[in-house]
mmCIF file of C-alpha atoms in Angstrom:
data_model
loop_
_atom_site.group_PDB
_atom_site.id
_atom_site.type_symbol
_atom_site.label_atom_id
_atom_site.label_comp_id
_atom_site.label_asym_id
_atom_site.label_seq_id
_atom_site.Cartn_x
_atom_site.Cartn_y
_atom_site.Cartn_z
ATOM 1 C CA MET V 691 173.245 103.239 82.123
ATOM 2 C CA ALA V 692 170.611 102.083 79.650
ATOM 3 C CA LEU V 693 169.620 99.305 82.030
ATOM 4 C CA LEU V 694 169.196 101.743 84.896
ATOM 5 C CA THR V 695 167.108 104.058 82.839
ATOM 6 C CA ALA V 696 164.934 101.140 81.854
ATOM 7 C CA MET V 697 164.622 100.097 85.479
ATOM 8 C CA ILE V 698 163.615 103.597 86.599
ATOM 9 C CA LYS V 699 161.060 103.703 83.780
ATOM 10 C CA THR V 700 159.533 100.384 84.866
ATOM 11 C CA LEU V 701 159.460 101.487 88.494
ATOM 12 C CA MET V 702 157.750 104.832 87.552
ATOM 13 C CA ALA V 703 155.193 102.958 85.459
ATOM 14 C CA ALA V 704 154.552 100.674 88.356
ATOM 15 C CA LEU V 705 154.073 103.528 90.895
ATOM 16 C CA LEU V 706 151.718 105.308 88.291
ATOM 17 C CA ALA V 707 149.665 102.118 88.015
ATOM 18 C CA LEU V 708 149.425 101.849 91.850
ATOM 19 C CA GLY V 709 148.417 105.503 91.940
ATOM 20 C CA ALA V 710 145.702 104.845 89.431
ATOM 21 C CA LEU V 711 144.313 101.979 91.475
ATOM 22 C CA ALA V 712 144.440 104.112 94.691
ATOM 23 C CA LEU V 713 142.616 107.019 93.080
ATOM 24 C CA PRO V 714 139.044 106.979 91.905
ATOM 25 C CA GLY V 715 138.498 107.220 88.142
ATOM 26 C CA GLN V 716 138.133 110.780 86.717
ATOM 27 C CA ALA V 717 134.771 110.207 85.196
ATOM 28 C CA ALA V 718 131.578 108.222 85.283
ATOM 29 C CA SER V 719 131.702 105.091 83.102
ATOM 30 C CA PHE V 720 128.111 105.669 82.266
ATOM 31 C CA SER V 721 127.149 108.668 80.078
ATOM 32 C CA MET V 722 123.553 109.749 78.964
ATOM 33 C CA LYS V 723 121.718 112.669 77.425
ATOM 34 C CA ARG V 724 117.930 112.192 76.807
ATOM 35 C CA GLY V 725 115.850 109.759 78.738
ATOM 36 C CA LEU V 726 112.384 108.534 79.597
ATOM 37 C CA ASN V 727 111.110 107.101 82.842
ATOM 38 C CA LEU V 728 109.370 103.785 82.326
ATOM 39 C CA ASP V 729 106.195 102.843 84.315
ATOM 40 C CA GLN V 730 106.490 101.226 87.662
ATOM 41 C CA TRP V 731 103.060 99.512 88.040
ATOM 42 C CA THR V 732 99.996 99.772 85.753
ATOM 43 C CA THR V 733 97.577 97.464 87.635
ATOM 44 C CA TRP V 734 99.136 97.558 91.198
ATOM 45 C CA PRO V 735 98.458 93.988 92.320
ATOM 46 C CA GLY V 736 97.827 93.643 96.057
ATOM 47 C CA GLU V 737 100.581 92.227 98.177
ATOM 48 C CA ASP V 738 98.619 89.065 98.798
ATOM 49 C CA LYS V 739 99.107 88.399 95.076
ATOM 50 C CA TRP V 740 102.794 88.898 95.043
ATOM 51 C CA GLY V 741 103.485 85.144 95.573
ATOM 52 C CA ASP V 742 101.695 84.291 92.362
ATOM 53 C CA ARG V 743 104.028 83.936 89.523
ATOM 54 C CA GLN V 744 101.415 85.020 86.985
ATOM 55 C CA ALA V 745 100.750 88.263 88.993
ATOM 56 C CA ILE V 746 104.330 89.336 89.712
ATOM 57 C CA LEU V 747 106.475 88.060 86.847
ATOM 58 C CA PRO V 748 107.948 89.230 84.483
ATOM 59 C CA TYR V 749 109.258 92.184 86.590
ATOM 60 C CA PRO V 750 108.965 95.105 86.417
ATOM 61 C CA GLU V 751 105.354 95.039 85.195
ATOM 62 C CA TRP V 752 105.856 97.032 82.062
ATOM 63 C CA ARG V 753 107.246 93.859 80.440
ATOM 64 C CA LYS V 754 103.694 92.617 80.189
ATOM 65 C CA PHE V 755 102.785 95.562 77.925
ATOM 66 C CA LEU V 756 105.940 96.557 76.110
ATOM 67 C CA ASP V 757 107.999 94.501 73.659
ATOM 68 C CA GLU V 758 111.262 95.059 71.846
ATOM 69 C CA SER V 759 109.556 97.053 69.049
ATOM 70 C CA ASP V 760 108.117 99.465 71.631
ATOM 71 C CA LEU V 761 111.587 99.993 73.065
ATOM 72 C CA LYS V 762 113.123 100.373 69.547
ATOM 73 C CA ALA V 763 110.464 103.025 68.824
ATOM 74 C CA LEU V 764 111.622 105.026 71.918
ATOM 75 C CA LYS V 765 115.305 104.814 70.619
ATOM 76 C CA SER V 766 113.983 106.113 67.265
ATOM 77 C CA ALA V 767 112.185 109.009 68.925
ATOM 78 C CA GLY V 768 115.562 110.300 70.269
ATOM 79 C CA PHE V 769 115.992 108.800 73.578
ATOM 80 C CA ASP V 770 119.467 107.287 74.435
ATOM 81 C CA PHE V 771 118.543 105.849 77.861
ATOM 82 C CA LEU V 772 115.620 104.725 79.978
ATOM 83 C CA ARG V 773 115.287 105.086 83.620
ATOM 84 C CA MET V 774 113.616 101.855 84.819
ATOM 85 C CA PRO V 775 111.722 102.157 88.128
ATOM 86 C CA VAL V 776 111.732 98.946 90.137
ATOM 87 C CA ASP V 777 109.549 98.654 93.174
ATOM 88 C CA PRO V 778 111.806 97.293 95.928
ATOM 89 C CA SER V 779 108.717 96.431 98.120
ATOM 90 C CA PRO V 780 108.268 92.867 96.768
ATOM 91 C CA PHE V 781 111.928 92.174 97.437
ATOM 92 C CA LEU V 782 111.229 93.072 101.107
ATOM 93 C CA SER V 783 107.867 91.178 101.372
ATOM 94 C CA GLY V 784 107.396 87.691 103.006
ATOM 95 C CA GLU V 785 104.907 86.947 100.167
ATOM 96 C CA THR V 786 107.664 86.609 97.638
ATOM 97 C CA LEU V 787 110.191 84.368 99.481
ATOM 98 C CA ALA V 788 109.711 81.430 97.008
ATOM 99 C CA LEU V 789 110.123 83.789 94.036
ATOM 100 C CA ARG V 790 112.856 86.156 95.250
ATOM 101 C CA ASP V 791 115.594 84.768 92.966
ATOM 102 C CA ASP V 792 113.146 84.943 90.017
ATOM 103 C CA LEU V 793 112.436 88.569 90.787
ATOM 104 C CA TYR V 794 116.196 89.548 90.579
ATOM 105 C CA ALA V 795 116.650 87.545 87.409
ATOM 106 C CA SER V 796 113.684 89.157 85.863
ATOM 107 C CA VAL V 797 115.095 92.638 86.511
ATOM 108 C CA LEU V 798 118.295 91.551 84.924
ATOM 109 C CA ASP V 799 116.389 90.254 81.872
ATOM 110 C CA SER V 800 114.614 93.580 81.656
ATOM 111 C CA VAL V 801 117.961 95.466 81.755
ATOM 112 C CA ARG V 802 119.189 93.281 78.927
ATOM 113 C CA MET V 803 116.039 93.697 76.917
ATOM 114 C CA ILE V 804 116.456 97.482 77.014
ATOM 115 C CA ASN V 805 120.151 97.315 76.228
ATOM 116 C CA GLY V 806 119.215 94.935 73.290
ATOM 117 C CA ALA V 807 116.997 97.609 71.901
ATOM 118 C CA GLY V 808 119.944 100.056 71.704
ATOM 119 C CA LEU V 809 119.190 101.890 74.857
ATOM 120 C CA LYS V 810 121.156 102.450 78.049
ATOM 121 C CA VAL V 811 119.363 101.902 81.358
ATOM 122 C CA ILE V 812 119.384 103.288 84.863
ATOM 123 C CA VAL V 813 117.981 100.695 87.352
ATOM 124 C CA ASP V 814 116.122 102.851 89.798
ATOM 125 C CA MET V 815 114.967 101.470 93.164
ATOM 126 C CA HIS V 816 111.714 103.303 93.371
ATOM 127 C CA LEU V 817 109.905 103.156 96.771
ATOM 128 C CA VAL V 818 106.344 104.330 97.061
ATOM 129 C CA PRO V 819 104.309 104.896 100.206
ATOM 130 C CA ALA V 820 102.799 101.798 101.890
ATOM 131 C CA GLY V 821 98.905 101.631 101.663
ATOM 132 C CA GLY V 822 96.230 99.295 100.678
ATOM 133 C CA SER V 823 97.684 95.868 101.146
ATOM 134 C CA ARG V 824 101.235 97.092 100.798
ATOM 135 C CA LYS V 825 103.055 96.762 104.186
ATOM 136 C CA ILE V 826 106.444 98.180 103.342
ATOM 137 C CA GLY V 827 107.000 101.559 101.675
ATOM 138 C CA MET V 828 109.182 104.687 102.054
ATOM 139 C CA GLY V 829 107.883 105.495 105.565
ATOM 140 C CA GLN V 830 108.708 102.077 106.938
ATOM 141 C CA VAL V 831 112.192 101.939 105.293
ATOM 142 C CA MET V 832 113.031 105.371 106.761
ATOM 143 C CA GLU V 833 111.548 105.002 110.270
ATOM 144 C CA ASP V 834 112.395 101.441 111.115
ATOM 145 C CA PRO V 835 116.103 100.610 111.546
ATOM 146 C CA ARG V 836 115.595 96.840 110.798
ATOM 147 C CA THR V 837 113.567 97.605 107.658
ATOM 148 C CA PHE V 838 116.305 99.993 106.464
ATOM 149 C CA GLU V 839 118.940 97.345 106.958
ATOM 150 C CA ALA V 840 116.777 94.869 104.997
ATOM 151 C CA TYR V 841 116.533 97.566 102.184
ATOM 152 C CA VAL V 842 120.381 97.875 102.310
ATOM 153 C CA ASP V 843 120.678 94.230 101.881
ATOM 154 C CA MET V 844 118.373 94.250 98.922
ATOM 155 C CA VAL V 845 120.474 96.977 97.326
ATOM 156 C CA ARG V 846 123.586 94.827 97.917
ATOM 157 C CA LYS V 847 121.888 91.899 96.142
ATOM 158 C CA MET V 848 120.562 94.058 93.278
ATOM 159 C CA ALA V 849 123.972 95.495 92.601
ATOM 160 C CA ARG V 850 125.442 91.989 92.669
ATOM 161 C CA THR V 851 122.779 90.986 90.078
ATOM 162 C CA LEU V 852 123.783 93.863 87.838
ATOM 163 C CA ALA V 853 127.573 93.808 88.587
ATOM 164 C CA ALA V 854 128.650 91.959 85.398
ATOM 165 C CA GLU V 855 126.704 94.092 82.907
ATOM 166 C CA ASP V 856 128.510 96.572 80.620
ATOM 167 C CA PRO V 857 129.124 99.697 82.809
ATOM 168 C CA THR V 858 128.756 102.021 79.725
ATOM 169 C CA LYS V 859 125.206 100.672 79.259
ATOM 170 C CA VAL V 860 123.830 100.088 82.848
ATOM 171 C CA ALA V 861 123.846 102.321 85.959
ATOM 172 C CA PHE V 862 122.240 101.805 89.293
ATOM 173 C CA GLU V 863 120.235 104.218 91.604
ATOM 174 C CA PRO V 864 119.998 102.846 95.078
ATOM 175 C CA MET V 865 116.990 104.968 96.129
ATOM 176 C CA ASN V 866 114.497 107.291 94.381
ATOM 177 C CA GLU V 867 113.383 110.440 96.133
ATOM 178 C CA PRO V 868 114.206 109.718 99.763
ATOM 179 C CA ILE V 869 111.479 111.192 102.105
ATOM 180 C CA VAL V 870 113.657 112.238 104.899
ATOM 181 C CA ASP V 871 115.110 115.418 106.291
ATOM 182 C CA CYS V 872 112.063 117.442 104.935
ATOM 183 C CA ASP V 873 111.548 119.227 108.243
ATOM 184 C CA SER V 874 112.971 122.747 108.916
ATOM 185 C CA ASP V 875 114.456 121.569 112.178
ATOM 186 C CA GLY V 876 117.799 120.858 110.474
ATOM 187 C CA THR V 877 117.943 117.144 111.024
ATOM 188 C CA SER V 878 120.325 115.443 108.594
ATOM 189 C CA LEU V 879 119.755 111.708 108.502
ATOM 190 C CA TRP V 880 120.180 111.184 104.786
ATOM 191 C CA PRO V 881 123.947 111.539 104.306
ATOM 192 C CA GLU V 882 124.830 108.711 106.575
ATOM 193 C CA ARG V 883 122.022 106.501 105.100
ATOM 194 C CA GLN V 884 123.102 107.274 101.564
ATOM 195 C CA GLN V 885 126.644 106.341 102.442
ATOM 196 C CA LYS V 886 125.442 102.940 103.691
ATOM 197 C CA LEU V 887 123.512 102.418 100.440
ATOM 198 C CA PHE V 888 126.472 103.505 98.424
ATOM 199 C CA ALA V 889 128.850 101.159 100.257
ATOM 200 C CA ALA V 890 126.473 98.256 99.814
ATOM 201 C CA ALA V 891 126.111 98.955 96.243
ATOM 202 C CA ARG V 892 129.701 99.679 95.449
ATOM 203 C CA ALA V 893 130.986 96.609 97.313
ATOM 204 C CA SER V 894 128.857 94.484 95.027
ATOM 205 C CA ALA V 895 129.133 96.364 91.774
ATOM 206 C CA THR V 896 132.679 97.845 91.468
ATOM 207 C CA LYS V 897 132.367 99.050 87.974
ATOM 208 C CA LEU V 898 128.831 100.399 87.666
ATOM 209 C CA THR V 899 128.048 104.177 87.770
ATOM 210 C CA LEU V 900 125.951 104.805 90.904
ATOM 211 C CA ILE V 901 123.288 107.558 90.817
ATOM 212 C CA LEU V 902 123.089 109.454 94.059
ATOM 213 C CA THR V 903 120.731 112.145 95.314
ATOM 214 C CA GLY V 904 119.743 114.606 97.910
ATOM 215 C CA ALA V 905 117.016 114.121 100.550
ATOM 216 C CA CYS V 906 113.449 115.130 100.526
ATOM 217 C CA TYR V 907 112.059 114.034 97.169
ATOM 218 C CA SER V 908 115.480 114.628 95.512
ATOM 219 C CA ASN V 909 114.894 118.383 95.367
ATOM 220 C CA ALA V 910 117.640 120.766 94.181
ATOM 221 C CA ALA V 911 118.082 122.502 97.615
ATOM 222 C CA SER V 912 118.656 119.149 99.356
ATOM 223 C CA LEU V 913 121.173 117.999 96.780
ATOM 224 C CA ALA V 914 122.990 121.300 97.545
ATOM 225 C CA ARG V 915 123.297 120.229 101.206
ATOM 226 C CA ILE V 916 125.151 117.079 100.243
ATOM 227 C CA ASP V 917 128.868 116.957 100.687
ATOM 228 C CA PRO V 918 130.136 114.852 97.664
ATOM 229 C CA LYS V 919 133.551 114.611 99.121
ATOM 230 C CA ALA V 920 132.103 112.364 101.879
ATOM 231 C CA ILE V 921 131.735 109.699 99.198
ATOM 232 C CA PRO V 922 135.192 109.339 97.724
ATOM 233 C CA ASP V 923 134.263 107.882 94.349
ATOM 234 C CA ASP V 924 134.215 109.551 90.958
ATOM 235 C CA ASN V 925 132.035 106.932 89.164
ATOM 236 C CA ILE V 926 128.874 108.783 90.411
ATOM 237 C CA ILE V 927 126.219 110.781 88.685
ATOM 238 C CA TRP V 928 124.237 113.169 90.933
ATOM 239 C CA THR V 929 120.496 113.491 90.322
ATOM 240 C CA PHE V 930 117.829 116.063 91.166
ATOM 241 C CA HIS V 931 114.138 116.238 90.319
ATOM 242 C CA SER V 932 112.035 119.258 89.574
ATOM 243 C CA TYR V 933 108.380 119.637 88.830
ATOM 244 C CA ASP V 934 108.401 123.375 89.430
ATOM 245 C CA PRO V 935 105.972 125.091 89.390
ATOM 246 C CA PHE V 936 103.992 122.447 91.245
ATOM 247 C CA LEU V 937 100.733 124.370 90.865
ATOM 248 C CA LEU V 938 100.820 123.781 87.187
ATOM 249 C CA THR V 939 102.532 120.353 86.879
ATOM 250 C CA HIS V 940 100.326 118.455 89.258
ATOM 251 C CA GLN V 941 96.888 119.793 88.703
ATOM 252 C CA GLY V 942 94.140 117.567 90.128
ATOM 253 C CA ALA V 943 96.585 115.046 91.753
ATOM 254 C CA THR V 944 94.705 113.648 94.758
ATOM 255 C CA TRP V 945 97.862 112.193 96.288
ATOM 256 C CA ALA V 946 99.853 115.497 96.198
ATOM 257 C CA GLY V 947 98.698 117.212 99.409
ATOM 258 C CA ASP V 948 95.435 118.898 100.381
ATOM 259 C CA PHE V 949 95.608 121.867 98.015
ATOM 260 C CA ILE V 950 96.354 120.581 94.476
ATOM 261 C CA PRO V 951 93.396 118.330 94.109
ATOM 262 C CA TYR V 952 91.157 121.445 93.835
ATOM 263 C CA VAL V 953 93.302 122.917 91.079
ATOM 264 C CA THR V 954 92.503 122.044 87.407
ATOM 265 C CA GLY V 955 92.304 124.101 84.220
ATOM 266 C CA LEU V 956 95.225 126.318 84.575
ATOM 267 C CA PRO V 957 97.203 126.891 81.339
ATOM 268 C CA TYR V 958 101.034 126.792 80.878
ATOM 269 C CA PRO V 959 102.249 129.492 81.024
ATOM 270 C CA LEU V 960 99.537 131.404 82.860
ATOM 271 C CA THR V 961 99.914 133.994 80.214
ATOM 272 C CA ALA V 962 98.889 131.544 77.369
ATOM 273 C CA VAL V 963 95.333 132.789 77.813
ATOM 274 C CA PRO V 964 93.865 136.349 78.261
ATOM 275 C CA ARG V 965 93.767 137.518 81.952
ATOM 276 C CA ALA V 966 90.032 137.607 81.891
ATOM 277 C CA GLU V 967 89.942 133.874 80.949
ATOM 278 C CA LEU V 968 92.532 132.995 83.564
ATOM 279 C CA ASP V 969 90.420 134.827 86.223
ATOM 280 C CA VAL V 970 87.304 132.723 85.263
ATOM 281 C CA THR V 971 89.345 129.525 85.890
ATOM 282 C CA LEU V 972 90.697 130.839 89.151
ATOM 283 C CA ASP V 973 87.188 131.678 90.311
ATOM 284 C CA THR V 974 86.139 128.103 89.521
ATOM 285 C CA ILE V 975 89.015 126.769 91.643
ATOM 286 C CA ARG V 976 88.048 129.166 94.468
ATOM 287 C CA ALA V 977 84.441 127.942 94.330
ATOM 288 C CA ARG V 978 85.619 124.383 94.500
ATOM 289 C CA ILE V 979 87.738 125.056 97.578
ATOM 290 C CA LYS V 980 84.758 126.919 99.239
ATOM 291 C CA ALA V 981 82.387 123.974 98.498
ATOM 292 C CA GLU V 982 84.677 121.050 99.212
ATOM 293 C CA ALA V 983 87.612 121.940 101.463
ATOM 294 C CA PRO V 984 87.352 121.619 105.326
ATOM 295 C CA TRP V 985 86.020 124.854 106.588
ATOM 296 C CA ALA V 986 89.036 125.420 108.848
ATOM 297 C CA ARG V 987 91.468 125.143 105.898
ATOM 298 C CA GLN V 988 89.463 127.151 103.278
ATOM 299 C CA ASN V 989 91.050 130.585 104.013
ATOM 300 C CA GLY V 990 94.610 129.167 103.994
ATOM 301 C CA LEU V 991 94.042 127.265 100.677
ATOM 302 C CA LEU V 992 92.533 130.456 99.035
ATOM 303 C CA ALA V 993 95.414 132.555 100.286
ATOM 304 C CA TYR V 994 97.926 129.967 98.992
ATOM 305 C CA LEU V 995 96.327 129.942 95.662
ATOM 306 C CA ASP V 996 96.640 133.735 95.331
ATOM 307 C CA GLU V 997 100.175 133.604 96.560
ATOM 308 C CA GLN V 998 101.231 130.945 94.051
ATOM 309 C CA VAL V 999 99.541 132.572 91.177
ATOM 310 C CA ALA V 1000 101.106 135.964 91.947
ATOM 311 C CA SER V 1001 104.626 134.250 91.978
ATOM 312 C CA MET V 1002 104.326 133.184 88.324
ATOM 313 C CA ASP V 1003 101.681 135.398 86.576
ATOM 314 C CA THR V 1004 104.226 137.029 84.243
ATOM 315 C CA ASP V 1005 106.749 135.152 82.031
ATOM 316 C CA GLU V 1006 109.613 136.797 83.849
ATOM 317 C CA LYS V 1007 108.364 135.510 87.185
ATOM 318 C CA LEU V 1008 107.705 132.034 85.845
ATOM 319 C CA LEU V 1009 111.192 131.878 84.400
ATOM 320 C CA ALA V 1010 112.678 132.732 87.779
ATOM 321 C CA VAL V 1011 110.637 129.942 89.495
ATOM 322 C CA MET V 1012 111.701 127.316 86.860
ATOM 323 C CA ASP V 1013 115.389 128.459 86.728
ATOM 324 C CA ALA V 1014 115.860 128.383 90.513
ATOM 325 C CA PRO V 1015 116.599 124.693 90.893
ATOM 326 C CA PHE V 1016 119.047 124.607 87.976
ATOM 327 C CA LYS V 1017 120.937 127.585 89.363
ATOM 328 C CA THR V 1018 121.070 125.993 92.877
ATOM 329 C CA VAL V 1019 122.473 122.704 91.459
ATOM 330 C CA GLU V 1020 124.878 124.478 89.070
ATOM 331 C CA ALA V 1021 126.313 126.534 91.966
ATOM 332 C CA TRP V 1022 126.768 123.299 94.153
ATOM 333 C CA ALA V 1023 128.454 121.576 91.268
ATOM 334 C CA LYS V 1024 130.861 124.301 90.642
ATOM 335 C CA ALA V 1025 131.694 124.647 94.230
ATOM 336 C CA ASN V 1026 132.433 120.805 94.410
ATOM 337 C CA GLY V 1027 134.275 120.455 91.155
ATOM 338 C CA ILE V 1028 131.493 118.249 89.596
ATOM 339 C CA LYS V 1029 131.203 118.327 85.830
ATOM 340 C CA PRO V 1030 127.813 119.130 84.254
ATOM 341 C CA GLU V 1031 127.751 115.733 82.489
ATOM 342 C CA ASN V 1032 127.811 114.036 85.934
ATOM 343 C CA ILE V 1033 124.455 115.637 86.833
ATOM 344 C CA THR V 1034 121.091 114.525 85.590
ATOM 345 C CA LEU V 1035 117.585 115.948 85.925
ATOM 346 C CA GLY V 1036 116.119 112.558 86.855
ATOM 347 C CA GLU V 1037 112.447 113.441 86.751
ATOM 348 C CA PHE V 1038 110.296 116.301 85.456
ATOM 349 C CA GLY V 1039 107.046 116.446 83.604
ATOM 350 C CA MET V 1040 103.512 117.685 83.671
ATOM 351 C CA ILE V 1041 100.436 115.633 84.595
ATOM 352 C CA ARG V 1042 98.073 114.608 81.777
ATOM 353 C CA GLN V 1043 95.153 113.212 83.815
ATOM 354 C CA GLU V 1044 94.660 112.110 87.363
ATOM 355 C CA TYR V 1045 93.177 108.591 87.306
ATOM 356 C CA GLY V 1046 89.447 108.885 87.718
ATOM 357 C CA ASN V 1047 89.458 112.683 87.117
ATOM 358 C CA ALA V 1048 87.691 113.878 83.892
ATOM 359 C CA TYR V 1049 90.039 116.809 83.351
ATOM 360 C CA VAL V 1050 92.826 116.174 80.762
ATOM 361 C CA MET V 1051 95.565 118.724 80.554
ATOM 362 C CA PRO V 1052 95.831 119.990 76.904
ATOM 363 C CA GLY V 1053 98.689 118.502 75.060
ATOM 364 C CA GLN V 1054 100.092 121.779 73.887
ATOM 365 C CA TYR V 1055 100.650 122.961 77.508
ATOM 366 C CA ARG V 1056 102.316 119.807 78.442
ATOM 367 C CA ALA V 1057 104.637 119.902 75.388
ATOM 368 C CA ALA V 1058 105.481 123.554 76.065
ATOM 369 C CA TYR V 1059 106.557 122.789 79.701
ATOM 370 C CA VAL V 1060 108.597 119.682 78.780
ATOM 371 C CA ARG V 1061 110.324 121.658 76.033
ATOM 372 C CA ASP V 1062 111.132 124.557 78.361
ATOM 373 C CA MET V 1063 112.544 122.142 80.974
ATOM 374 C CA ILE V 1064 114.674 120.312 78.354
ATOM 375 C CA ALA V 1065 116.016 123.543 77.140
ATOM 376 C CA ARG V 1066 117.122 124.536 80.760
ATOM 377 C CA ALA V 1067 118.633 121.096 81.439
ATOM 378 C CA GLU V 1068 120.610 121.174 78.111
ATOM 379 C CA ALA V 1069 121.670 124.722 78.546
ATOM 380 C CA HIS V 1070 123.345 123.632 81.873
ATOM 381 C CA GLY V 1071 124.913 120.663 80.296
ATOM 382 C CA PHE V 1072 122.763 118.197 82.358
ATOM 383 C CA SER V 1073 121.183 115.012 81.071
ATOM 384 C CA TRP V 1074 117.386 114.583 81.660
ATOM 385 C CA SER V 1075 114.778 111.923 81.811
ATOM 386 C CA VAL V 1076 111.000 112.934 81.508
ATOM 387 C CA TRP V 1077 108.317 111.372 83.716
ATOM 388 C CA SER V 1078 106.868 109.099 82.340
ATOM 389 C CA HIS V 1079 105.948 106.578 79.655
ATOM 390 C CA GLY V 1080 102.314 105.972 80.783
ATOM 391 C CA GLY V 1081 99.916 106.644 83.587
ATOM 392 C CA ALA V 1082 98.877 110.088 85.010
ATOM 393 C CA PHE V 1083 101.965 111.773 83.453
ATOM 394 C CA GLY V 1084 102.119 109.522 80.405
ATOM 395 C CA ILE V 1085 103.564 110.891 77.248
ATOM 396 C CA VAL V 1086 103.187 107.665 75.152
ATOM 397 C CA ASP V 1087 100.391 105.788 76.898
ATOM 398 C CA ALA V 1088 97.447 107.104 79.087
ATOM 399 C CA PHE V 1089 95.119 104.813 81.195
ATOM 400 C CA ASP V 1090 93.428 101.584 80.305
ATOM 401 C CA GLY V 1091 95.165 100.964 77.067
ATOM 402 C CA ASP V 1092 94.614 104.497 75.647
ATOM 403 C CA LYS V 1093 97.359 106.557 73.982
ATOM 404 C CA ALA V 1094 98.527 109.909 75.207
ATOM 405 C CA GLU V 1095 98.174 112.928 72.953
ATOM 406 C CA PRO V 1096 101.348 113.129 70.688
ATOM 407 C CA ASN V 1097 102.340 116.653 71.614
ATOM 408 C CA VAL V 1098 105.072 115.883 74.104
ATOM 409 C CA MET V 1099 106.606 113.084 72.000
ATOM 410 C CA ASP V 1100 106.498 115.286 68.907
ATOM 411 C CA ALA V 1101 108.369 117.958 70.789
ATOM 412 C CA ILE V 1102 111.048 115.493 71.847
ATOM 413 C CA LYS V 1103 111.362 113.968 68.390
ATOM 414 C CA SER V 1104 111.971 117.523 67.009
ATOM 415 C CA LEU V 1105 115.117 117.816 69.041
ATOM 416 C CA HIS V 1106 117.160 115.556 66.795
#
C-alpha cells in the first residue's frame, strides 16, 4: 500500500510538472519601479557614416558620453532601471553589413554595463522617422512588407543576443511607439504585426520578459484595443506612453505637428500664474500664429488653441485630462486580469528646450509635471520611466555638453 501511495504521489508530481510546462508562468520574471530613458542619439551621424567604426561604435551612442560613474549616480538618485533606446535603422542599413555583428555585441556590452552599475535595463527598439540621409524609419517598416520582415528578423537576432542574460535584470521591447492604426477608419494592422514580433522575440529569448504595447504612439486608448489573450504568455509587461496635456509638454517642438511650434511660455499648471499674465502669453502665441502660420490654417490653429486652453484652465479640468489615460489602462487591465505591476508608463515628460529655440521651460514647471505624473503612475501601481536623460526633454543633460536644471532630478531624489 505504501508503495502504491508513493507511486501515485510520483505520478501526481509528474503531471503537475507537465502542467507547469504547458502553462505560462504566473508573473513576469522582470520587475521594475522607477526608471529613466537614456538618449538614443546625440550627434545623429548621417547614414553614409554608419560603416565607419569610429562613428557608429560603441552602440548606442550614449556610451561615448556616459561612464560607469554616471550610471551609478542614476542608481543613487533612486532609479532601479533604465530604458535603453536602440535605433534599429543601422541594423537594417546596407552601410553596416561589415559591422553588423559588432553592433549586436555592443548593445550586449551596453546592457551589461548598465547591469554592472546595479540597474536593470529594458532594451527598447526605438524607430524614428526616416529623413536626411536615413533611408529606413518607422514609415518604411510599417508600409513595406519586405522591410517589416527584415525588422522582424532583426528583432529575432537581438532577442538571441540577449537570451542568455539574467531575466530578472534584462527585458526586451521589440518596438517603440508603432505608428500604425492611427486613422479613425478602424483599421487594425498592429495586433497581427505585434504577434509576429512577439513570436520572433520569444522563439529566440525564452526567458526574458517582453514589453508589448498598443498602436499609434503607444497611447492608452490603443492599448485598450489590444486583446492580451491573443498572446498566450504571462511573461509580458504592457506599456503605454502619456504626454498629456500635449499643449504644455511639447511647447515649441518643431517636429510635433503644425500647431505646437507656435506655442511657448505657458506655465504648468495654467493656474500657476495670474489669469492676466496667462492672457498676455496667449496673446503672444496668437500673434505668432497670425504672423507666421499659413493663411489658410490660421483660423483653425487659433480655434484649436482656445479649445485646448479651455479644456485645462482649472485644476479640476487639468486633473481630468491627465487622469484619463491612467483610468483607460486600469479599466483594460482589470477586464483582462492583468496585474498593475505588469503595466509600465514607458514614457512621459516635459520638454526643456527645442534644439535651436531660445525658449527654455522653467525647471519648476517641469518638476511639478513630472511629480504629478509619477504620483498618478504609483497610485495605480504602475512602474514608470521618464523621458529622458538628455536632449530636448533632458533632466540630467541639455544640449552641447550643458547640464539641465536640477529641479526634475531633485524631485525624483526626494521620492526615496
